[in-house]
Amino acid sequence: MEFNERTLAVRLSGKRIGSCIQFFEEVDSTNDVAFRLAERGAPEGTVVIADCQTKGKGRLKRQWQSPPGCNIYTSIVLRPSIDPVFAPQITLMTGVAVAGLLSGYCPENVTLKWPNDVQLRGKKVCGILTEMSASDAKGVDFIIVGIGINVNIKRVDFDESFRDIATSLKEEAGIEISRLDLTVKLFDNLEHLYTRLLTEGFGSLKDMWLRYSDMVGKHIQVVFNDNVQAGEVLGIDDFGALIISDENDVIRRVMAGDTTIVKDI
Ligand code: BTN
C-alpha cells in the first residue's frame, strides 16, 4: 500500500491524532513545519509527515538522518493544558507509545533509554524531539512531538558513524514493515496514552516507562556539554528528570544529557 496523504487520510479518518494531515514528499524538518503551522493556529492532532527531510533535527543540535522511501518522520501538534514544567511527561509518554508499538514486532527486545531513545537490542531505532511554545502568562501554547523511526533502512545505508549504534525495525524483525500500518498504529497508541495522561495523570505512564527501561539499578554516566555526572539510577520523577544516587549516596536530579551504562551491579 502506498504511503501518502490519501492512504493516510483513509486510515486516520475519525481519529483525534491525525484529524488534520499534512504530507510532504520532502521538507526541511517536520518539526519546523509543524511549529510554523501551530504558530498559525493549527489545531491539536495536526500531524506533519514527510517521506524525507533535508534538515532532520535531533537533540542537542544533532542531525537526524532522513533518507526517502524507508522511514517514518512525523511531528504532531498537541495543545495540553499543563504547566510547562510537566512538558517532559509528553516526551516520556511518546517513548512508551513507540515502545509499545515496536513490541508488537520485536517482543522482548525493546528498551527505553532516558531521556528519549527507543532501542532494539540496545541499538537506537527511534528518536523523539519535543519542542514547546509557552509563556509564563499563558502556560503551554503548543507542544510539537517529533518522532523519527528507522523502519526499513538497511544497515549499510546508515551513515558510517551510526552503523554500530543504530538499527532499523526491518534489520531486527527480518521483514519489510508497512510504514502506513506503523504510522496508523503509532498515532493510535499516542492517542490512547495522551488521553490517559490528561485524565489520569502521569503515574501509570511513569510505571510503564520504567518497565520498558532497563536503567534502574544500573551505574551510569550522564554527559551534558562538559559536565559529567555519575551514579546509580533510582528512577525518574514527574518532571522527567532522571534520579541518580552518586558515589556519596547523594540523590541528584539530572535534567539533560546523554547516558551511558558504565557497569551492572
Ligand atoms: C534524537 O534522538 O536526537 C531526536 C531525533 C528526532 C527526529 C525526528 S524525525 C521527525 C522530527 N523532525 C525532525 O527534524 N526531528 C524529529
PDB file of C-alpha atoms and ligand atoms in Angstrom:
ATOM      1  CA  MET A   1       0.000   0.000   0.000  1.00  0.00           C
ATOM      2  CA  GLU A   2       1.338   3.440  -0.896  1.00  0.00           C
ATOM      3  CA  PHE A   3       2.377   5.830   1.837  1.00  0.00           C
ATOM      4  CA  ASN A   4       0.881   9.212   1.043  1.00  0.00           C
ATOM      5  CA  GLU A   5      -1.684  11.763   2.218  1.00  0.00           C
ATOM      6  CA  ARG A   6      -4.615   9.911   0.617  1.00  0.00           C
ATOM      7  CA  THR A   7      -3.875   6.465   2.096  1.00  0.00           C
ATOM      8  CA  LEU A   8      -3.184   8.029   5.482  1.00  0.00           C
ATOM      9  CA  ALA A   9      -6.388  10.082   5.379  1.00  0.00           C
ATOM     10  CA  VAL A  10      -8.476   6.937   4.779  1.00  0.00           C
ATOM     11  CA  ARG A  11      -6.906   5.103   7.707  1.00  0.00           C
ATOM     12  CA  LEU A  12      -6.891   8.073  10.099  1.00  0.00           C
ATOM     13  CA  SER A  13     -10.458   9.170   9.475  1.00  0.00           C
ATOM     14  CA  GLY A  14     -12.245   9.958  12.752  1.00  0.00           C
ATOM     15  CA  LYS A  15      -9.094   9.933  14.875  1.00  0.00           C
ATOM     16  CA  ARG A  16      -8.080  12.774  17.172  1.00  0.00           C
ATOM     17  CA  ILE A  17      -4.378  12.479  16.357  1.00  0.00           C
ATOM     18  CA  GLY A  18      -4.384  12.686  12.567  1.00  0.00           C
ATOM     19  CA  SER A  19      -7.502  14.869  12.404  1.00  0.00           C
ATOM     20  CA  CYS A  20      -5.563  17.127  10.027  1.00  0.00           C
ATOM     21  CA  ILE A  21      -2.775  15.626   7.884  1.00  0.00           C
ATOM     22  CA  GLN A  22      -0.010  17.491   6.090  1.00  0.00           C
ATOM     23  CA  PHE A  23       2.025  15.050   3.980  1.00  0.00           C
ATOM     24  CA  PHE A  24       5.139  16.129   2.091  1.00  0.00           C
ATOM     25  CA  GLU A  25       7.497  14.296  -0.238  1.00  0.00           C
ATOM     26  CA  GLU A  26      10.321  16.438   1.168  1.00  0.00           C
ATOM     27  CA  VAL A  27      10.626  19.050   3.912  1.00  0.00           C
ATOM     28  CA  ASP A  28      13.443  20.668   5.855  1.00  0.00           C
ATOM     29  CA  SER A  29      12.202  19.267   9.174  1.00  0.00           C
ATOM     30  CA  THR A  30       8.699  18.063  10.045  1.00  0.00           C
ATOM     31  CA  ASN A  31       9.191  19.676  13.476  1.00  0.00           C
ATOM     32  CA  ASP A  32       9.863  23.060  11.881  1.00  0.00           C
ATOM     33  CA  VAL A  33       6.847  22.725   9.563  1.00  0.00           C
ATOM     34  CA  ALA A  34       4.593  21.683  12.465  1.00  0.00           C
ATOM     35  CA  PHE A  35       5.926  24.538  14.611  1.00  0.00           C
ATOM     36  CA  ARG A  36       5.104  27.085  11.900  1.00  0.00           C
ATOM     37  CA  LEU A  37       1.624  25.580  11.434  1.00  0.00           C
ATOM     38  CA  ALA A  38       0.972  25.628  15.177  1.00  0.00           C
ATOM     39  CA  GLU A  39       2.037  29.279  15.384  1.00  0.00           C
ATOM     40  CA  ARG A  40      -0.631  29.975  12.759  1.00  0.00           C
ATOM     41  CA  GLY A  41      -3.243  28.162  14.862  1.00  0.00           C
ATOM     42  CA  ALA A  42      -3.155  24.534  13.603  1.00  0.00           C
ATOM     43  CA  PRO A  43      -5.446  22.511  15.881  1.00  0.00           C
ATOM     44  CA  GLU A  44      -4.401  19.784  18.295  1.00  0.00           C
ATOM     45  CA  GLY A  45      -3.982  16.490  16.471  1.00  0.00           C
ATOM     46  CA  THR A  46      -2.494  18.039  13.328  1.00  0.00           C
ATOM     47  CA  VAL A  47       0.207  15.700  12.012  1.00  0.00           C
ATOM     48  CA  VAL A  48       3.035  16.534   9.637  1.00  0.00           C
ATOM     49  CA  ILE A  49       4.568  13.547   7.848  1.00  0.00           C
ATOM     50  CA  ALA A  50       7.340  13.549   5.269  1.00  0.00           C
ATOM     51  CA  ASP A  51       8.894  10.912   3.064  1.00  0.00           C
ATOM     52  CA  CYS A  52      12.269  12.575   3.593  1.00  0.00           C
ATOM     53  CA  GLN A  53      13.840  15.532   5.411  1.00  0.00           C
ATOM     54  CA  THR A  54      16.703  17.709   4.249  1.00  0.00           C
ATOM     55  CA  LYS A  55      17.405  19.106   7.738  1.00  0.00           C
ATOM     56  CA  GLY A  56      16.119  16.433  10.114  1.00  0.00           C
ATOM     57  CA  LYS A  57      16.919  17.599  13.640  1.00  0.00           C
ATOM     58  CA  GLY A  58      17.988  15.543  16.613  1.00  0.00           C
ATOM     59  CA  ARG A  59      18.519  16.520  20.236  1.00  0.00           C
ATOM     60  CA  LEU A  60      21.431  18.727  21.224  1.00  0.00           C
ATOM     61  CA  LYS A  61      21.566  20.242  17.697  1.00  0.00           C
ATOM     62  CA  ARG A  62      22.442  16.930  16.067  1.00  0.00           C
ATOM     63  CA  GLN A  63      21.290  15.847  12.624  1.00  0.00           C
ATOM     64  CA  TRP A  64      18.709  13.123  12.091  1.00  0.00           C
ATOM     65  CA  GLN A  65      19.472  11.027   9.032  1.00  0.00           C
ATOM     66  CA  SER A  66      16.293  11.174   6.938  1.00  0.00           C
ATOM     67  CA  PRO A  67      16.564   9.432   3.545  1.00  0.00           C
ATOM     68  CA  PRO A  68      13.433   8.881   1.377  1.00  0.00           C
ATOM     69  CA  GLY A  69      11.361   5.754   0.881  1.00  0.00           C
ATOM     70  CA  CYS A  70      12.139   3.858   4.059  1.00  0.00           C
ATOM     71  CA  ASN A  71      11.462   5.514   7.435  1.00  0.00           C
ATOM     72  CA  ILE A  72       8.890   7.490   9.416  1.00  0.00           C
ATOM     73  CA  TYR A  73       9.427  11.197  10.091  1.00  0.00           C
ATOM     74  CA  THR A  74       6.465  12.802  11.758  1.00  0.00           C
ATOM     75  CA  SER A  75       5.600  15.699  14.070  1.00  0.00           C
ATOM     76  CA  ILE A  76       2.374  16.104  15.984  1.00  0.00           C
ATOM     77  CA  VAL A  77       0.802  19.299  17.308  1.00  0.00           C
ATOM     78  CA  LEU A  78      -0.526  18.949  20.880  1.00  0.00           C
ATOM     79  CA  ARG A  79      -2.140  21.653  22.974  1.00  0.00           C
ATOM     80  CA  PRO A  80      -2.328  20.215  26.510  1.00  0.00           C
ATOM     81  CA  SER A  81      -3.470  22.442  29.364  1.00  0.00           C
ATOM     82  CA  ILE A  82      -0.461  21.681  31.524  1.00  0.00           C
ATOM     83  CA  ASP A  83       2.203  23.671  33.283  1.00  0.00           C
ATOM     84  CA  PRO A  84       5.321  23.917  31.051  1.00  0.00           C
ATOM     85  CA  VAL A  85       7.417  22.169  33.726  1.00  0.00           C
ATOM     86  CA  PHE A  86       5.462  18.973  33.024  1.00  0.00           C
ATOM     87  CA  ALA A  87       6.147  19.030  29.268  1.00  0.00           C
ATOM     88  CA  PRO A  88       8.805  16.268  29.593  1.00  0.00           C
ATOM     89  CA  GLN A  89       5.932  13.927  30.526  1.00  0.00           C
ATOM     90  CA  ILE A  90       4.833  14.238  26.892  1.00  0.00           C
ATOM     91  CA  THR A  91       8.250  13.040  25.692  1.00  0.00           C
ATOM     92  CA  LEU A  92       8.225  10.109  28.097  1.00  0.00           C
ATOM     93  CA  MET A  93       4.639   9.255  27.086  1.00  0.00           C
ATOM     94  CA  THR A  94       5.747   9.228  23.450  1.00  0.00           C
ATOM     95  CA  GLY A  95       8.588   6.846  24.288  1.00  0.00           C
ATOM     96  CA  VAL A  96       6.069   4.458  25.880  1.00  0.00           C
ATOM     97  CA  ALA A  97       3.811   4.723  22.804  1.00  0.00           C
ATOM     98  CA  VAL A  98       6.684   3.853  20.458  1.00  0.00           C
ATOM     99  CA  ALA A  99       7.977   1.089  22.738  1.00  0.00           C
ATOM    100  CA  GLY A 100       4.511  -0.498  22.775  1.00  0.00           C
ATOM    101  CA  LEU A 101       4.316  -0.211  19.008  1.00  0.00           C
ATOM    102  CA  LEU A 102       7.688  -1.861  18.395  1.00  0.00           C
ATOM    103  CA  SER A 103       6.996  -4.597  20.939  1.00  0.00           C
ATOM    104  CA  GLY A 104       4.355  -5.835  18.517  1.00  0.00           C
ATOM    105  CA  TYR A 105       7.153  -6.613  16.041  1.00  0.00           C
ATOM    106  CA  CYS A 106      10.110  -7.430  18.283  1.00  0.00           C
ATOM    107  CA  PRO A 107       8.782  -8.563  21.657  1.00  0.00           C
ATOM    108  CA  GLU A 108      11.424  -8.837  24.401  1.00  0.00           C
ATOM    109  CA  ASN A 109      13.917  -6.587  22.621  1.00  0.00           C
ATOM    110  CA  VAL A 110      12.540  -3.084  23.180  1.00  0.00           C
ATOM    111  CA  THR A 111      14.086  -0.781  25.763  1.00  0.00           C
ATOM    112  CA  LEU A 112      13.737   2.891  26.603  1.00  0.00           C
ATOM    113  CA  LYS A 113      16.846   4.882  27.354  1.00  0.00           C
ATOM    114  CA  TRP A 114      16.446   8.178  29.180  1.00  0.00           C
ATOM    115  CA  PRO A 115      15.605  10.741  28.096  1.00  0.00           C
ATOM    116  CA  ASN A 116      14.075   9.746  24.809  1.00  0.00           C
ATOM    117  CA  ASP A 117      15.694   6.923  22.863  1.00  0.00           C
ATOM    118  CA  VAL A 118      13.852   3.774  21.897  1.00  0.00           C
ATOM    119  CA  GLN A 119      16.199   0.867  21.333  1.00  0.00           C
ATOM    120  CA  LEU A 120      16.038  -2.600  19.826  1.00  0.00           C
ATOM    121  CA  ARG A 121      18.654  -4.992  21.254  1.00  0.00           C
ATOM    122  CA  GLY A 122      20.442  -1.966  22.684  1.00  0.00           C
ATOM    123  CA  LYS A 123      20.644  -0.059  19.381  1.00  0.00           C
ATOM    124  CA  LYS A 124      18.745   3.145  18.667  1.00  0.00           C
ATOM    125  CA  VAL A 125      15.711   2.661  16.432  1.00  0.00           C
ATOM    126  CA  CYS A 126      13.733   5.819  17.250  1.00  0.00           C
ATOM    127  CA  GLY A 127      14.429   9.335  18.453  1.00  0.00           C
ATOM    128  CA  ILE A 128      11.948  11.836  19.882  1.00  0.00           C
ATOM    129  CA  LEU A 129      12.379  15.596  19.755  1.00  0.00           C
ATOM    130  CA  THR A 130       9.826  17.616  21.698  1.00  0.00           C
ATOM    131  CA  GLU A 131       9.654  21.379  21.229  1.00  0.00           C
ATOM    132  CA  MET A 132       7.340  23.778  23.008  1.00  0.00           C
ATOM    133  CA  SER A 133       5.871  27.262  22.771  1.00  0.00           C
ATOM    134  CA  ALA A 134       4.880  28.539  26.212  1.00  0.00           C
ATOM    135  CA  SER A 135       4.789  31.690  28.282  1.00  0.00           C
ATOM    136  CA  ASP A 136       4.605  32.442  31.998  1.00  0.00           C
ATOM    137  CA  ALA A 137       1.286  34.168  31.495  1.00  0.00           C
ATOM    138  CA  LYS A 138      -0.486  31.594  29.313  1.00  0.00           C
ATOM    139  CA  GLY A 139       1.371  28.371  30.090  1.00  0.00           C
ATOM    140  CA  VAL A 140       1.754  25.861  27.249  1.00  0.00           C
ATOM    141  CA  ASP A 141       0.504  27.183  23.925  1.00  0.00           C
ATOM    142  CA  PHE A 142       1.552  24.075  21.971  1.00  0.00           C
ATOM    143  CA  ILE A 143       3.984  21.196  22.036  1.00  0.00           C
ATOM    144  CA  ILE A 144       5.456  19.656  18.896  1.00  0.00           C
ATOM    145  CA  VAL A 145       6.269  15.972  19.290  1.00  0.00           C
ATOM    146  CA  GLY A 146       8.729  14.916  16.602  1.00  0.00           C
ATOM    147  CA  ILE A 147       9.274  11.199  16.059  1.00  0.00           C
ATOM    148  CA  GLY A 148      11.788   9.556  13.767  1.00  0.00           C
ATOM    149  CA  ILE A 149      11.613   5.761  13.418  1.00  0.00           C
ATOM    150  CA  ASN A 150      14.153   3.773  11.429  1.00  0.00           C
ATOM    151  CA  VAL A 151      11.734   1.392   9.737  1.00  0.00           C
ATOM    152  CA  ASN A 152      13.146  -0.242   6.599  1.00  0.00           C
ATOM    153  CA  ILE A 153      16.537   1.421   6.257  1.00  0.00           C
ATOM    154  CA  LYS A 154      19.333  -1.120   5.701  1.00  0.00           C
ATOM    155  CA  ARG A 155      22.371  -1.203   7.957  1.00  0.00           C
ATOM    156  CA  VAL A 156      24.695  -0.325   5.050  1.00  0.00           C
ATOM    157  CA  ASP A 157      22.666   2.808   4.352  1.00  0.00           C
ATOM    158  CA  PHE A 158      23.238   4.313   7.799  1.00  0.00           C
ATOM    159  CA  ASP A 159      25.972   6.948   7.954  1.00  0.00           C
ATOM    160  CA  GLU A 160      29.099   5.091   8.954  1.00  0.00           C
ATOM    161  CA  SER A 161      29.245   6.727  12.379  1.00  0.00           C
ATOM    162  CA  PHE A 162      25.795   5.300  13.268  1.00  0.00           C
ATOM    163  CA  ARG A 163      26.195   1.799  11.844  1.00  0.00           C
ATOM    164  CA  ASP A 164      27.130   0.173  15.147  1.00  0.00           C
ATOM    165  CA  ILE A 165      24.831   2.154  17.392  1.00  0.00           C
ATOM    166  CA  ALA A 166      21.638   2.417  15.314  1.00  0.00           C
ATOM    167  CA  THR A 167      19.318  -0.163  13.828  1.00  0.00           C
ATOM    168  CA  SER A 168      16.008  -0.415  11.988  1.00  0.00           C
ATOM    169  CA  LEU A 169      12.856  -2.385  12.577  1.00  0.00           C
ATOM    170  CA  LYS A 170      13.465  -4.347   9.386  1.00  0.00           C
ATOM    171  CA  GLU A 171      17.022  -5.256  10.429  1.00  0.00           C
ATOM    172  CA  GLU A 172      15.694  -6.607  13.729  1.00  0.00           C
ATOM    173  CA  ALA A 173      12.364  -8.160  12.674  1.00  0.00           C
ATOM    174  CA  GLY A 174      13.768  -9.537   9.412  1.00  0.00           C
ATOM    175  CA  ILE A 175      10.800  -8.369   7.331  1.00  0.00           C
ATOM    176  CA  GLU A 176       9.826  -5.241   5.403  1.00  0.00           C
ATOM    177  CA  ILE A 177       7.326  -3.254   7.504  1.00  0.00           C
ATOM    178  CA  SER A 178       4.455  -1.169   6.085  1.00  0.00           C
ATOM    179  CA  ARG A 179       5.045   2.474   7.003  1.00  0.00           C
ATOM    180  CA  LEU A 180       1.324   3.099   6.602  1.00  0.00           C
ATOM    181  CA  ASP A 181       0.339   0.420   9.147  1.00  0.00           C
ATOM    182  CA  LEU A 182       3.077   1.511  11.516  1.00  0.00           C
ATOM    183  CA  THR A 183       2.113   5.190  11.365  1.00  0.00           C
ATOM    184  CA  VAL A 184      -1.564   4.449  11.980  1.00  0.00           C
ATOM    185  CA  LYS A 185      -0.706   2.227  14.971  1.00  0.00           C
ATOM    186  CA  LEU A 186       1.711   4.872  16.295  1.00  0.00           C
ATOM    187  CA  PHE A 187      -0.978   7.567  16.280  1.00  0.00           C
ATOM    188  CA  ASP A 188      -3.473   5.136  17.871  1.00  0.00           C
ATOM    189  CA  ASN A 189      -1.051   4.377  20.695  1.00  0.00           C
ATOM    190  CA  LEU A 190      -0.308   8.064  21.178  1.00  0.00           C
ATOM    191  CA  GLU A 191      -3.982   8.998  21.246  1.00  0.00           C
ATOM    192  CA  HIS A 192      -4.700   6.334  23.857  1.00  0.00           C
ATOM    193  CA  LEU A 193      -1.789   7.303  26.128  1.00  0.00           C
ATOM    194  CA  TYR A 194      -2.319  11.048  25.704  1.00  0.00           C
ATOM    195  CA  THR A 195      -5.952  10.714  26.763  1.00  0.00           C
ATOM    196  CA  ARG A 196      -4.803   8.653  29.740  1.00  0.00           C
ATOM    197  CA  LEU A 197      -2.165  11.226  30.699  1.00  0.00           C
ATOM    198  CA  LEU A 198      -4.694  14.052  30.631  1.00  0.00           C
ATOM    199  CA  THR A 199      -7.406  12.180  32.506  1.00  0.00           C
ATOM    200  CA  GLU A 200      -5.478  10.007  34.980  1.00  0.00           C
ATOM    201  CA  GLY A 201      -2.147  11.798  35.339  1.00  0.00           C
ATOM    202  CA  PHE A 202       1.409  10.604  34.860  1.00  0.00           C
ATOM    203  CA  GLY A 203       1.576   7.814  37.490  1.00  0.00           C
ATOM    204  CA  SER A 204       0.742   4.750  35.394  1.00  0.00           C
ATOM    205  CA  LEU A 205       2.687   6.080  32.409  1.00  0.00           C
ATOM    206  CA  LYS A 206       5.752   6.526  34.580  1.00  0.00           C
ATOM    207  CA  ASP A 207       5.426   2.900  35.690  1.00  0.00           C
ATOM    208  CA  MET A 208       5.137   1.780  32.055  1.00  0.00           C
ATOM    209  CA  TRP A 209       8.199   3.847  31.114  1.00  0.00           C
ATOM    210  CA  LEU A 210      10.194   2.237  33.931  1.00  0.00           C
ATOM    211  CA  ARG A 211       9.093  -1.258  32.864  1.00  0.00           C
ATOM    212  CA  TYR A 212      10.405  -0.647  29.348  1.00  0.00           C
ATOM    213  CA  SER A 213      13.649   0.839  30.638  1.00  0.00           C
ATOM    214  CA  ASP A 214      16.476  -1.335  31.886  1.00  0.00           C
ATOM    215  CA  MET A 215      18.271   1.550  33.572  1.00  0.00           C
ATOM    216  CA  VAL A 216      17.062   1.293  37.173  1.00  0.00           C
ATOM    217  CA  GLY A 217      19.799  -0.203  39.337  1.00  0.00           C
ATOM    218  CA  LYS A 218      22.456   0.375  36.683  1.00  0.00           C
ATOM    219  CA  HIS A 219      25.505   2.593  37.159  1.00  0.00           C
ATOM    220  CA  ILE A 220      25.529   5.266  34.530  1.00  0.00           C
ATOM    221  CA  GLN A 221      27.347   8.353  33.347  1.00  0.00           C
ATOM    222  CA  VAL A 222      25.427  11.329  32.030  1.00  0.00           C
ATOM    223  CA  VAL A 223      27.343  13.750  29.831  1.00  0.00           C
ATOM    224  CA  PHE A 224      25.953  17.212  29.091  1.00  0.00           C
ATOM    225  CA  ASN A 225      28.316  19.704  27.460  1.00  0.00           C
ATOM    226  CA  ASP A 226      31.425  19.474  29.656  1.00  0.00           C
ATOM    227  CA  ASN A 227      29.563  18.249  32.695  1.00  0.00           C
ATOM    228  CA  VAL A 228      29.697  14.563  33.665  1.00  0.00           C
ATOM    229  CA  GLN A 229      27.512  13.105  36.402  1.00  0.00           C
ATOM    230  CA  ALA A 230      27.676   9.502  37.531  1.00  0.00           C
ATOM    231  CA  GLY A 231      25.658   7.306  39.844  1.00  0.00           C
ATOM    232  CA  GLU A 232      23.147   4.520  40.220  1.00  0.00           C
ATOM    233  CA  VAL A 233      19.777   5.077  38.578  1.00  0.00           C
ATOM    234  CA  LEU A 234      16.887   5.153  41.051  1.00  0.00           C
ATOM    235  CA  GLY A 235      14.112   6.195  38.640  1.00  0.00           C
ATOM    236  CA  ILE A 236      12.535   9.239  37.027  1.00  0.00           C
ATOM    237  CA  ASP A 237      10.388  11.947  38.558  1.00  0.00           C
ATOM    238  CA  ASP A 238       7.225  13.706  37.409  1.00  0.00           C
ATOM    239  CA  PHE A 239       9.295  16.435  35.745  1.00  0.00           C
ATOM    240  CA  GLY A 240      11.023  13.879  33.518  1.00  0.00           C
ATOM    241  CA  ALA A 241      14.302  14.156  35.426  1.00  0.00           C
ATOM    242  CA  LEU A 242      16.467  11.084  35.950  1.00  0.00           C
ATOM    243  CA  ILE A 243      17.107  10.398  39.631  1.00  0.00           C
ATOM    244  CA  ILE A 244      20.527   9.048  40.489  1.00  0.00           C
ATOM    245  CA  SER A 245      22.389   8.311  43.678  1.00  0.00           C
ATOM    246  CA  ASP A 246      26.046   9.365  43.386  1.00  0.00           C
ATOM    247  CA  GLU A 247      29.087   7.679  44.931  1.00  0.00           C
ATOM    248  CA  ASN A 248      28.486   9.557  48.219  1.00  0.00           C
ATOM    249  CA  ASP A 249      24.835   8.429  48.254  1.00  0.00           C
ATOM    250  CA  VAL A 250      23.713  11.967  47.436  1.00  0.00           C
ATOM    251  CA  ILE A 251      20.476  11.927  45.444  1.00  0.00           C
ATOM    252  CA  ARG A 252      20.706  14.023  42.291  1.00  0.00           C
ATOM    253  CA  ARG A 253      18.231  15.053  39.603  1.00  0.00           C
ATOM    254  CA  VAL A 254      19.613  15.020  36.073  1.00  0.00           C
ATOM    255  CA  MET A 255      17.692  17.163  33.618  1.00  0.00           C
ATOM    256  CA  ALA A 256      19.545  16.657  30.323  1.00  0.00           C
ATOM    257  CA  GLY A 257      22.384  14.748  28.728  1.00  0.00           C
ATOM    258  CA  ASP A 258      23.484  11.544  27.037  1.00  0.00           C
ATOM    259  CA  THR A 259      23.519   8.469  29.222  1.00  0.00           C
ATOM    260  CA  THR A 260      25.921   5.527  29.111  1.00  0.00           C
ATOM    261  CA  ILE A 261      25.708   2.474  31.310  1.00  0.00           C
ATOM    262  CA  VAL A 262      29.111   2.041  32.896  1.00  0.00           C
ATOM    263  CA  LYS A 263      28.673  -1.183  34.825  1.00  0.00           C
ATOM    264  CA  ASP A 264      25.965  -3.513  36.010  1.00  0.00           C
ATOM    265  CA  ILE A 265      25.553  -4.040  39.725  1.00  0.00           C
TER     266      ILE A 265
HETATM  267  C1  BTN B   1      17.043  12.443  18.782  1.00  0.00           C
HETATM  268  O1  BTN B   1      17.088  11.269  19.163  1.00  0.00           O
HETATM  269  O2  BTN B   1      18.058  13.128  18.812  1.00  0.00           O
HETATM  270  C2  BTN B   1      15.738  13.006  18.307  1.00  0.00           C
HETATM  271  C3  BTN B   1      15.507  12.721  16.848  1.00  0.00           C
HETATM  272  C4  BTN B   1      14.167  13.214  16.350  1.00  0.00           C
HETATM  273  C5  BTN B   1      13.999  13.042  14.865  1.00  0.00           C
HETATM  274  C6  BTN B   1      12.600  13.383  14.404  1.00  0.00           C
HETATM  275  S1  BTN B   1      12.341  12.947  12.707  1.00  0.00           S
HETATM  276  C7  BTN B   1      10.828  13.801  12.716  1.00  0.00           C
HETATM  277  C8  BTN B   1      11.052  15.075  13.507  1.00  0.00           C
HETATM  278  N1  BTN B   1      11.587  16.110  12.643  1.00  0.00           N
HETATM  279  C9  BTN B   1      12.836  16.450  12.975  1.00  0.00           C
HETATM  280  O3  BTN B   1      13.537  17.295  12.394  1.00  0.00           O
HETATM  281  N2  BTN B   1      13.231  15.747  14.047  1.00  0.00           N
HETATM  282  C10 BTN B   1      12.190  14.843  14.507  1.00  0.00           C
END
